[in-house]
């Protein structure tokens, strides 16, 4: 018998949780199973999950298939109705040792076929100790889960539940353990990271957590923050950006659009000028700061003029790393009931946004030529700068270590080291 095999779809948090589930499943003695950790962010993501399940069944006709993740949480009936599926497990249940212990090696017993409870009733986020994703480059620490906001395009709160925070002391202890094992970079991750602390005693903020980590773990070389909602950035976080060189100068922003009317229809909590003001302030505090951003193309009712405002936001905010999402109506969300933009127009706008993003990446990379950067090696020939740009090397470097690299050129997507 062999250890269970996992397929991860969707976000970095899903990848993190897959690593935790591997340990739980193996510790419980689950064998010969296929586990699909699904994403629900778009209808296309659900379609891909179903497609992957059918592919796995064709290639493994006798193996039990367990489906979990956000799509399993929001649409358990969809997956329970698939003849290929053996078990459907919810997002909360998948992180409980008892869930995996209830699955005998051959998955025969009294276990319910569908184990999906009300995610909104979950009040805690467990801290799962993992050692990265099969690499010595960086470790990811989940400090928050769920979301209290209800953007009109998003199904994720119904898959993840309300916001829950991991206590600061638990986070610090986990990071100390990871640093003790040799990790030089830690990434804080969550669904709505800037809401961290709102449910904890004395309601600390993300900036408080960042400063506490850097103070109490002096041997941590690099701390990186994953996606944040800029309107929730607190004064302590801005102070850390200004004063903490170990906090990496790279922030990925959940902006979604650059037109005020579209932002209101999305039920976002910021306006266009708020996004520009945040980027201006952060760059003034940390001149080497680089921004990524999520932007949706073709949100319902978006006119060409509205889209142009999003397109111009790339320059007005000085965005570099864009994640562009062509709008896809998600059943069960208010945006799915709004007047839709023609699909060809959506695709064209997404392409124009990506082209703008490619141009800003090329400009950023060109500006690095001739500079020397500390590069964290992800594999023997590729690492990343503090601003998250990839650097390729001609000779092998020590994986998981930081090496100084002089930048000789770039190909529009990656930097190249001079040696």
CSV table of C-alpha atoms in Angstrom, one decimal:
chain,number,residue,atom,x,y,z
A,1,UNK,CA,0.0,0.0,0.0
A,2,UNK,CA,1.2,3.5,-0.7
A,3,UNK,CA,0.7,6.9,0.9
A,4,UNK,CA,-2.3,9.0,-0.4
A,5,UNK,CA,-1.6,11.2,-3.4
A,6,UNK,CA,-2.8,14.8,-3.4
A,7,UNK,CA,-3.9,17.2,-6.2
A,8,UNK,CA,-4.1,20.9,-5.3
A,9,UNK,CA,-6.1,23.4,-7.3
A,10,UNK,CA,-6.3,27.1,-6.6
A,11,UNK,CA,-4.5,29.4,-4.2
A,12,UNK,CA,-1.4,29.3,-2.1
A,13,UNK,CA,-3.4,28.7,1.0
A,14,UNK,CA,-4.8,25.5,-0.6
A,15,UNK,CA,-1.2,24.4,-1.2
A,16,UNK,CA,-0.4,25.1,2.4
A,17,UNK,CA,-3.3,23.1,3.6
A,18,UNK,CA,-2.5,20.2,1.3
A,19,UNK,CA,0.8,19.8,3.1
A,20,UNK,CA,-0.9,19.8,6.4
A,21,UNK,CA,-3.4,17.2,5.2
A,22,UNK,CA,-0.6,15.0,3.9
A,23,UNK,CA,0.7,14.7,7.4
A,24,UNK,CA,-2.8,14.1,8.9
A,25,UNK,CA,-3.7,11.4,6.4
A,26,UNK,CA,-0.4,9.6,6.6
A,27,UNK,CA,-0.5,9.8,10.4
A,28,UNK,CA,-4.0,8.2,10.4
A,29,UNK,CA,-2.9,5.4,8.1
A,30,UNK,CA,-4.9,6.4,5.1
A,31,UNK,CA,-3.5,4.5,2.1
A,32,UNK,CA,-3.9,4.2,-1.7
A,33,UNK,CA,-6.3,7.2,-1.8
A,34,UNK,CA,-6.4,10.1,-4.2
A,35,UNK,CA,-7.3,13.5,-2.5
A,36,UNK,CA,-8.4,16.5,-4.6
A,37,UNK,CA,-8.2,19.9,-2.8
A,38,UNK,CA,-10.5,22.0,-4.9
A,39,UNK,CA,-10.9,25.7,-5.6
A,40,UNK,CA,-14.3,27.6,-5.9
A,41,UNK,CA,-13.2,31.0,-6.9
A,42,UNK,CA,-14.8,30.8,-10.4
A,43,UNK,CA,-17.2,28.4,-12.2
A,44,UNK,CA,-14.2,27.5,-14.3
A,45,UNK,CA,-12.3,26.4,-11.2
A,46,UNK,CA,-15.2,24.0,-10.3
A,47,UNK,CA,-15.3,22.7,-13.8
A,48,UNK,CA,-11.6,22.0,-13.7
A,49,UNK,CA,-12.0,20.1,-10.4
A,50,UNK,CA,-14.7,17.9,-11.9
A,51,UNK,CA,-12.4,17.3,-15.0
A,52,UNK,CA,-9.5,16.4,-12.7
A,53,UNK,CA,-11.6,13.9,-10.7
A,54,UNK,CA,-12.7,12.2,-13.9
A,55,UNK,CA,-9.1,12.0,-15.2
A,56,UNK,CA,-7.9,10.5,-11.9
A,57,UNK,CA,-10.7,7.9,-12.0
A,58,UNK,CA,-9.7,6.9,-15.6
A,59,UNK,CA,-6.1,6.5,-14.6
A,60,UNK,CA,-6.8,4.9,-11.2
A,61,UNK,CA,-10.0,2.8,-11.6
A,62,UNK,CA,-9.8,1.2,-8.1
A,63,UNK,CA,-8.5,4.0,-5.9
A,64,UNK,CA,-10.8,5.8,-3.5
A,65,UNK,CA,-11.1,9.5,-4.4
A,66,UNK,CA,-11.6,12.1,-1.6
A,67,UNK,CA,-12.7,15.6,-2.6
A,68,UNK,CA,-12.2,18.5,-0.3
A,69,UNK,CA,-11.5,22.3,-0.4
A,70,UNK,CA,-13.6,25.3,-1.2
A,71,UNK,CA,-15.7,23.8,-4.0
A,72,UNK,CA,-16.5,20.8,-1.9
A,73,UNK,CA,-17.6,23.1,0.9
A,74,UNK,CA,-19.8,25.3,-1.3
A,75,UNK,CA,-21.1,22.6,-3.6
A,76,UNK,CA,-21.0,19.3,-1.7
A,77,UNK,CA,-23.9,17.9,-3.7
A,78,UNK,CA,-22.1,18.5,-7.0
A,79,UNK,CA,-19.3,16.2,-6.0
A,80,UNK,CA,-21.3,13.7,-4.1
A,81,UNK,CA,-23.3,13.1,-7.3
A,82,UNK,CA,-20.2,12.2,-9.2
A,83,UNK,CA,-19.9,8.4,-9.4
A,84,UNK,CA,-16.1,8.7,-9.3
A,85,UNK,CA,-16.1,10.3,-5.8
A,86,UNK,CA,-15.8,8.2,-2.6
A,87,UNK,CA,-15.9,10.9,0.0
A,88,UNK,CA,-16.6,14.7,0.2
A,89,UNK,CA,-15.0,16.5,3.1
A,90,UNK,CA,-15.5,20.1,4.1
A,91,UNK,CA,-12.9,22.8,4.6
A,92,UNK,CA,-13.1,22.7,8.4
A,93,UNK,CA,-13.3,18.9,8.6
A,94,UNK,CA,-10.2,18.4,6.3
A,95,UNK,CA,-7.9,19.9,9.0
A,96,UNK,CA,-9.1,17.7,11.8
A,97,UNK,CA,-7.1,14.6,12.7
A,98,UNK,CA,-10.3,12.8,13.6
A,99,UNK,CA,-11.6,13.1,10.1
A,100,UNK,CA,-8.6,11.2,8.6
A,101,UNK,CA,-8.6,8.8,11.5
A,102,UNK,CA,-12.2,7.8,10.6
A,103,UNK,CA,-11.0,6.7,7.2
A,104,UNK,CA,-9.7,3.2,7.4
A,105,UNK,CA,-7.0,2.2,5.0
A,106,UNK,CA,-9.5,0.8,2.6
A,107,UNK,CA,-12.1,3.5,3.4
A,108,UNK,CA,-14.6,0.9,4.4
A,109,UNK,CA,-16.8,1.6,7.5
A,110,UNK,CA,-19.5,3.7,8.9
A,111,UNK,CA,-18.0,7.1,7.8
A,112,UNK,CA,-20.6,9.4,6.2
A,113,UNK,CA,-20.0,9.8,2.5
A,114,UNK,CA,-20.4,13.6,2.8
A,115,UNK,CA,-18.7,15.3,5.8
A,116,UNK,CA,-19.4,19.0,5.3
A,117,UNK,CA,-20.7,21.1,8.2
A,118,UNK,CA,-21.7,24.8,8.4
A,119,UNK,CA,-18.4,26.7,7.9
A,120,UNK,CA,-19.9,29.8,9.4
A,121,UNK,CA,-20.1,28.1,12.7
A,122,UNK,CA,-16.3,27.6,12.8
A,123,UNK,CA,-14.7,30.0,15.3
A,124,UNK,CA,-11.0,28.9,15.4
A,125,UNK,CA,-8.2,28.5,12.9
A,126,UNK,CA,-5.9,25.7,13.8
A,127,UNK,CA,-2.2,26.2,13.5
A,128,UNK,CA,-0.7,23.5,11.2
A,129,UNK,CA,3.0,23.0,11.5
A,130,UNK,CA,4.5,22.3,8.0
A,131,UNK,CA,7.9,22.7,6.5
A,132,UNK,CA,7.2,24.4,3.2
A,133,UNK,CA,6.2,22.8,-0.1
A,134,UNK,CA,8.9,20.2,-0.8
A,135,UNK,CA,11.6,22.9,-1.0
A,136,UNK,CA,14.1,24.5,1.3
A,137,UNK,CA,13.5,28.0,-0.2
A,138,UNK,CA,10.8,29.4,2.1
A,139,UNK,CA,8.2,28.4,4.5
A,140,UNK,CA,4.5,29.5,4.6
A,141,UNK,CA,2.7,30.2,7.9
A,142,UNK,CA,-1.1,30.4,7.9
A,143,UNK,CA,-2.0,33.1,10.4
A,144,UNK,CA,-5.7,33.7,9.3
A,145,UNK,CA,-8.5,32.0,7.6
A,146,UNK,CA,-12.0,33.1,6.3
A,147,UNK,CA,-13.4,36.5,5.5
A,148,UNK,CA,-16.0,38.8,7.0
A,149,UNK,CA,-16.5,40.8,3.9
A,150,UNK,CA,-19.0,40.1,1.1
A,151,UNK,CA,-17.7,41.3,-2.2
A,152,UNK,CA,-20.4,40.8,-4.8
A,153,UNK,CA,-18.2,38.6,-7.0
A,154,UNK,CA,-16.8,36.3,-4.4
A,155,UNK,CA,-17.9,32.9,-3.1
A,156,UNK,CA,-14.9,32.4,-0.9
A,157,UNK,CA,-16.5,33.4,2.4
A,158,UNK,CA,-19.0,30.6,1.9
A,159,UNK,CA,-16.1,28.2,1.4
A,160,UNK,CA,-13.9,29.5,4.1
A,161,UNK,CA,-16.2,30.9,6.7
A,162,UNK,CA,-15.8,34.1,8.8
A,163,UNK,CA,-12.4,35.5,9.6
A,164,UNK,CA,-10.4,33.6,12.3
A,165,UNK,CA,-6.9,34.5,13.5
A,166,UNK,CA,-4.1,32.3,14.9
A,167,UNK,CA,-2.8,33.9,18.1
A,168,UNK,CA,0.5,35.8,17.8
A,169,UNK,CA,2.3,33.6,20.3
A,170,UNK,CA,1.5,30.5,18.3
A,171,UNK,CA,2.6,32.2,15.1
A,172,UNK,CA,5.9,33.3,16.7
A,173,UNK,CA,6.6,29.8,18.1
A,174,UNK,CA,6.0,28.3,14.7
A,175,UNK,CA,8.4,30.7,13.0
A,176,UNK,CA,11.0,30.1,15.6
A,177,UNK,CA,10.8,26.4,14.9
A,178,UNK,CA,11.1,27.0,11.1
A,179,UNK,CA,14.1,29.3,11.5
A,180,UNK,CA,15.6,26.6,13.7
A,181,UNK,CA,15.3,24.1,10.9
A,182,UNK,CA,17.2,26.4,8.6
A,183,UNK,CA,14.5,28.4,6.7
A,184,UNK,CA,15.6,31.9,5.8
A,185,UNK,CA,12.3,33.3,4.6
A,186,UNK,CA,8.8,33.0,6.0
A,187,UNK,CA,5.6,34.1,4.2
A,188,UNK,CA,2.5,35.0,6.3
A,189,UNK,CA,-0.6,33.8,4.5
A,190,UNK,CA,-4.3,33.9,4.9
A,191,UNK,CA,-7.6,34.6,3.1
A,192,UNK,CA,-8.0,38.2,4.3
A,193,UNK,CA,-4.6,38.8,5.9
A,194,UNK,CA,-5.2,42.4,7.0
A,195,UNK,CA,-8.1,41.3,9.1
A,196,UNK,CA,-5.8,39.3,11.4
A,197,UNK,CA,-6.4,40.0,15.0
A,198,UNK,CA,-9.9,41.4,14.9
A,199,UNK,CA,-11.3,38.4,16.7
A,200,UNK,CA,-8.4,38.1,19.3
A,201,UNK,CA,-8.3,39.7,22.7
A,202,UNK,CA,-7.3,43.4,22.6
A,203,UNK,CA,-7.8,43.3,18.7
A,204,UNK,CA,-4.2,43.5,17.6
A,205,UNK,CA,-3.5,44.4,13.9
A,206,UNK,CA,-1.4,42.8,11.3
A,207,UNK,CA,1.4,45.4,11.8
A,208,UNK,CA,1.5,44.4,15.5
A,209,UNK,CA,2.1,40.8,14.4
A,210,UNK,CA,4.8,41.7,11.9
A,211,UNK,CA,6.7,43.8,14.4
A,212,UNK,CA,6.4,41.1,17.1
A,213,UNK,CA,7.7,38.4,14.8
A,214,UNK,CA,10.7,40.5,13.8
A,215,UNK,CA,11.4,41.5,17.4
A,216,UNK,CA,11.1,38.0,18.8
A,217,UNK,CA,12.7,36.0,16.0
A,218,UNK,CA,16.0,38.0,15.3
A,219,UNK,CA,17.5,35.2,13.3
A,220,UNK,CA,14.7,35.3,10.7
A,221,UNK,CA,16.4,36.7,7.6
A,222,UNK,CA,13.3,37.6,5.6
A,223,UNK,CA,9.6,38.0,6.4
A,224,UNK,CA,7.2,38.3,3.5
A,225,UNK,CA,3.5,39.2,3.5
A,226,UNK,CA,1.1,37.7,1.0
A,227,UNK,CA,-1.9,39.5,-0.5
A,228,UNK,CA,-3.3,42.3,1.6
A,229,UNK,CA,-6.3,44.7,1.4
A,230,UNK,CA,-4.5,48.1,1.3
A,231,UNK,CA,-7.5,49.9,2.9
A,232,UNK,CA,-6.9,47.9,6.0
A,233,UNK,CA,-3.2,48.6,6.3
A,234,UNK,CA,-2.6,49.8,9.9
A,235,UNK,CA,-0.1,52.4,11.2
A,236,UNK,CA,2.1,49.7,12.7
A,237,UNK,CA,2.3,47.9,9.4
A,238,UNK,CA,3.3,51.2,7.6
A,239,UNK,CA,5.9,51.8,10.3
A,240,UNK,CA,7.3,48.3,9.7
A,241,UNK,CA,7.5,48.9,6.0
A,242,UNK,CA,9.5,52.1,6.7
A,243,UNK,CA,11.8,50.7,9.4
A,244,UNK,CA,12.2,46.9,9.0
A,245,UNK,CA,14.7,45.9,6.3
A,246,UNK,CA,13.9,42.2,7.0
A,247,UNK,CA,10.3,42.8,5.8
A,248,UNK,CA,10.5,42.3,2.1
A,249,UNK,CA,9.7,45.3,-0.2
A,250,UNK,CA,7.0,43.4,-2.1
A,251,UNK,CA,3.2,43.8,-1.4
A,252,UNK,CA,0.5,42.1,-3.4
A,253,UNK,CA,-2.7,44.2,-3.3
A,254,UNK,CA,-6.3,43.1,-3.6
A,255,UNK,CA,-7.4,46.1,-5.8
A,256,UNK,CA,-9.8,44.3,-8.2
A,257,UNK,CA,-10.7,47.5,-10.2
A,258,UNK,CA,-9.7,51.1,-10.8
A,259,UNK,CA,-13.1,52.7,-11.4
A,260,UNK,CA,-15.1,54.0,-8.4
A,261,UNK,CA,-18.5,52.9,-9.7
A,262,UNK,CA,-17.3,49.3,-10.4
A,263,UNK,CA,-15.6,49.3,-6.9
A,264,UNK,CA,-19.0,50.2,-5.4
A,265,UNK,CA,-20.8,47.5,-7.3
A,266,UNK,CA,-18.1,45.0,-6.2
A,267,UNK,CA,-18.8,46.2,-2.7
A,268,UNK,CA,-15.2,46.9,-2.1
A,269,UNK,CA,-14.3,49.2,0.7
A,270,UNK,CA,-11.8,51.5,-1.1
A,271,UNK,CA,-12.0,54.0,-3.9
A,272,UNK,CA,-9.5,54.5,-6.7
A,273,UNK,CA,-7.8,57.4,-4.9
A,274,UNK,CA,-7.4,55.3,-1.8
A,275,UNK,CA,-5.3,52.7,-3.8
A,276,UNK,CA,-3.2,55.4,-5.4
A,277,UNK,CA,-2.6,57.1,-2.0
A,278,UNK,CA,-1.5,53.8,-0.4
A,279,UNK,CA,1.0,53.0,-3.1
A,280,UNK,CA,2.4,56.5,-3.0
A,281,UNK,CA,2.8,56.4,0.8
A,282,UNK,CA,4.3,52.9,0.9
A,283,UNK,CA,6.8,53.8,-1.8
A,284,UNK,CA,7.7,57.0,0.0
A,285,UNK,CA,8.4,54.9,3.1
A,286,UNK,CA,10.3,52.2,1.2
A,287,UNK,CA,11.6,53.5,-2.2
A,288,UNK,CA,12.4,49.9,-3.4
A,289,UNK,CA,8.9,48.7,-2.8
A,290,UNK,CA,7.3,46.8,-5.7
A,291,UNK,CA,3.6,46.1,-5.9
A,292,UNK,CA,1.6,43.2,-7.4
A,293,UNK,CA,-2.2,43.4,-7.7
A,294,UNK,CA,-5.3,41.4,-8.5
A,295,UNK,CA,-7.5,43.1,-11.1
A,296,UNK,CA,-10.8,41.8,-12.6
A,297,UNK,CA,-11.5,42.5,-16.3
A,298,UNK,CA,-15.1,42.8,-17.5
A,299,UNK,CA,-17.0,43.0,-14.3
A,300,UNK,CA,-20.7,43.3,-14.9
A,301,UNK,CA,-21.8,46.8,-16.2
A,302,UNK,CA,-18.2,47.8,-16.9
A,303,UNK,CA,-18.1,50.2,-19.8
A,304,UNK,CA,-15.0,51.0,-21.9
A,305,UNK,CA,-14.4,54.2,-19.9
A,306,UNK,CA,-14.7,52.3,-16.6
A,307,UNK,CA,-12.2,49.7,-17.9
A,308,UNK,CA,-9.8,52.5,-19.0
A,309,UNK,CA,-9.8,53.6,-15.4
A,310,UNK,CA,-8.6,50.1,-14.3
A,311,UNK,CA,-6.0,50.1,-17.1
A,312,UNK,CA,-4.7,53.5,-16.0
A,313,UNK,CA,-4.4,52.3,-12.4
A,314,UNK,CA,-1.5,50.1,-13.5
A,315,UNK,CA,0.5,53.3,-14.1
A,316,UNK,CA,-1.1,55.5,-11.5
A,317,UNK,CA,-0.2,53.0,-8.7
A,318,UNK,CA,3.0,51.8,-10.3
A,319,UNK,CA,2.0,48.2,-10.3
A,320,UNK,CA,4.4,45.5,-11.5
A,321,UNK,CA,3.2,42.0,-10.9
A,322,UNK,CA,-0.4,41.7,-12.2
A,323,UNK,CA,-2.8,38.8,-11.6
A,324,UNK,CA,-5.5,39.5,-14.2
A,325,UNK,CA,-8.9,37.6,-13.9
A,326,UNK,CA,-11.4,37.7,-16.7
A,327,UNK,CA,-14.7,38.1,-14.9
A,328,UNK,CA,-16.5,34.8,-14.6
A,329,UNK,CA,-20.0,34.8,-13.0
A,330,UNK,CA,-20.1,32.6,-9.9
A,331,UNK,CA,-23.5,31.1,-9.1
A,332,UNK,CA,-24.8,32.3,-5.8
A,333,UNK,CA,-23.1,35.7,-5.9
A,334,UNK,CA,-24.8,39.0,-6.5
A,335,UNK,CA,-22.5,39.8,-9.4
A,336,UNK,CA,-23.8,36.8,-11.3
A,337,UNK,CA,-27.3,38.5,-11.4
A,338,UNK,CA,-25.9,41.8,-12.7
A,339,UNK,CA,-25.9,42.7,-16.5
A,340,UNK,CA,-22.9,40.8,-17.9
A,341,UNK,CA,-20.3,42.1,-20.3
A,342,UNK,CA,-19.9,40.3,-23.6
A,343,UNK,CA,-17.4,37.4,-23.3
A,344,UNK,CA,-15.3,38.6,-26.2
A,345,UNK,CA,-15.0,42.0,-24.7
A,346,UNK,CA,-14.0,40.5,-21.3
A,347,UNK,CA,-11.3,38.5,-23.0
A,348,UNK,CA,-10.0,41.5,-24.9
A,349,UNK,CA,-9.9,43.7,-21.8
A,350,UNK,CA,-8.0,40.9,-19.9
A,351,UNK,CA,-5.5,40.7,-22.7
A,352,UNK,CA,-5.0,44.5,-22.6
A,353,UNK,CA,-4.4,44.4,-18.9
A,354,UNK,CA,-1.9,41.6,-19.2
A,355,UNK,CA,-0.1,43.5,-21.9
A,356,UNK,CA,0.2,46.5,-19.6
A,357,UNK,CA,1.4,44.2,-16.9
A,358,UNK,CA,4.1,42.7,-19.1
A,359,UNK,CA,5.3,46.2,-20.0
A,360,UNK,CA,5.7,47.2,-16.4
A,361,UNK,CA,7.5,43.9,-15.6
A,362,UNK,CA,9.9,44.6,-18.4
A,363,UNK,CA,10.6,48.1,-17.1
A,364,UNK,CA,11.2,46.8,-13.6
A,365,UNK,CA,13.6,44.2,-14.8
A,366,UNK,CA,15.5,46.7,-17.0
A,367,UNK,CA,15.9,48.9,-13.9
A,368,UNK,CA,17.6,46.0,-12.1
A,369,UNK,CA,20.4,45.5,-14.7
A,370,UNK,CA,23.8,46.4,-13.2
A,371,UNK,CA,22.5,46.2,-9.6
A,372,UNK,CA,23.4,43.5,-7.0
A,373,UNK,CA,20.6,41.7,-5.2
A,374,UNK,CA,20.5,39.2,-2.4
A,375,UNK,CA,18.7,36.3,-4.1
A,376,UNK,CA,17.0,33.4,-2.2
A,377,UNK,CA,17.6,30.3,-4.2
A,378,UNK,CA,14.5,28.2,-5.0
A,379,UNK,CA,16.3,25.6,-7.1
A,380,UNK,CA,20.0,25.3,-8.2
A,381,UNK,CA,19.6,27.7,-11.1
A,382,UNK,CA,16.8,30.1,-10.0
A,383,UNK,CA,16.1,32.3,-7.1
A,384,UNK,CA,14.1,35.5,-6.2
A,385,UNK,CA,15.1,39.0,-5.3
A,386,UNK,CA,13.5,40.7,-2.3
A,387,UNK,CA,11.0,42.3,-4.8
A,388,UNK,CA,10.1,38.7,-5.9
A,389,UNK,CA,11.7,38.9,-9.4
A,390,UNK,CA,13.1,35.6,-10.7
A,391,UNK,CA,16.9,35.4,-11.3
A,392,UNK,CA,18.4,32.7,-13.3
A,393,UNK,CA,22.1,31.5,-12.9
A,394,UNK,CA,24.5,29.8,-15.2
A,395,UNK,CA,26.0,27.7,-12.5
A,396,UNK,CA,24.4,25.8,-9.6
A,397,UNK,CA,23.8,27.7,-6.3
A,398,UNK,CA,23.0,26.3,-2.9
A,399,UNK,CA,19.2,25.9,-2.6
A,400,UNK,CA,17.6,27.6,0.3
A,401,UNK,CA,20.5,30.0,0.8
A,402,UNK,CA,20.8,33.7,0.0
A,403,UNK,CA,23.4,34.6,-2.6
A,404,UNK,CA,24.6,37.9,-3.8
A,405,UNK,CA,24.0,38.3,-7.6
A,406,UNK,CA,24.9,41.0,-9.9
A,407,UNK,CA,22.2,41.4,-12.6
A,408,UNK,CA,23.5,41.2,-16.2
A,409,UNK,CA,20.3,41.3,-18.2
A,410,UNK,CA,16.7,40.0,-18.6
A,411,UNK,CA,14.5,38.3,-21.1
A,412,UNK,CA,11.3,40.2,-20.3
A,413,UNK,CA,10.2,37.7,-17.7
A,414,UNK,CA,13.3,36.8,-15.7
A,415,UNK,CA,16.6,38.5,-14.6
A,416,UNK,CA,19.9,36.8,-15.4
A,417,UNK,CA,22.9,36.8,-13.1
A,418,UNK,CA,26.3,37.7,-14.3
A,419,UNK,CA,27.7,34.4,-13.0
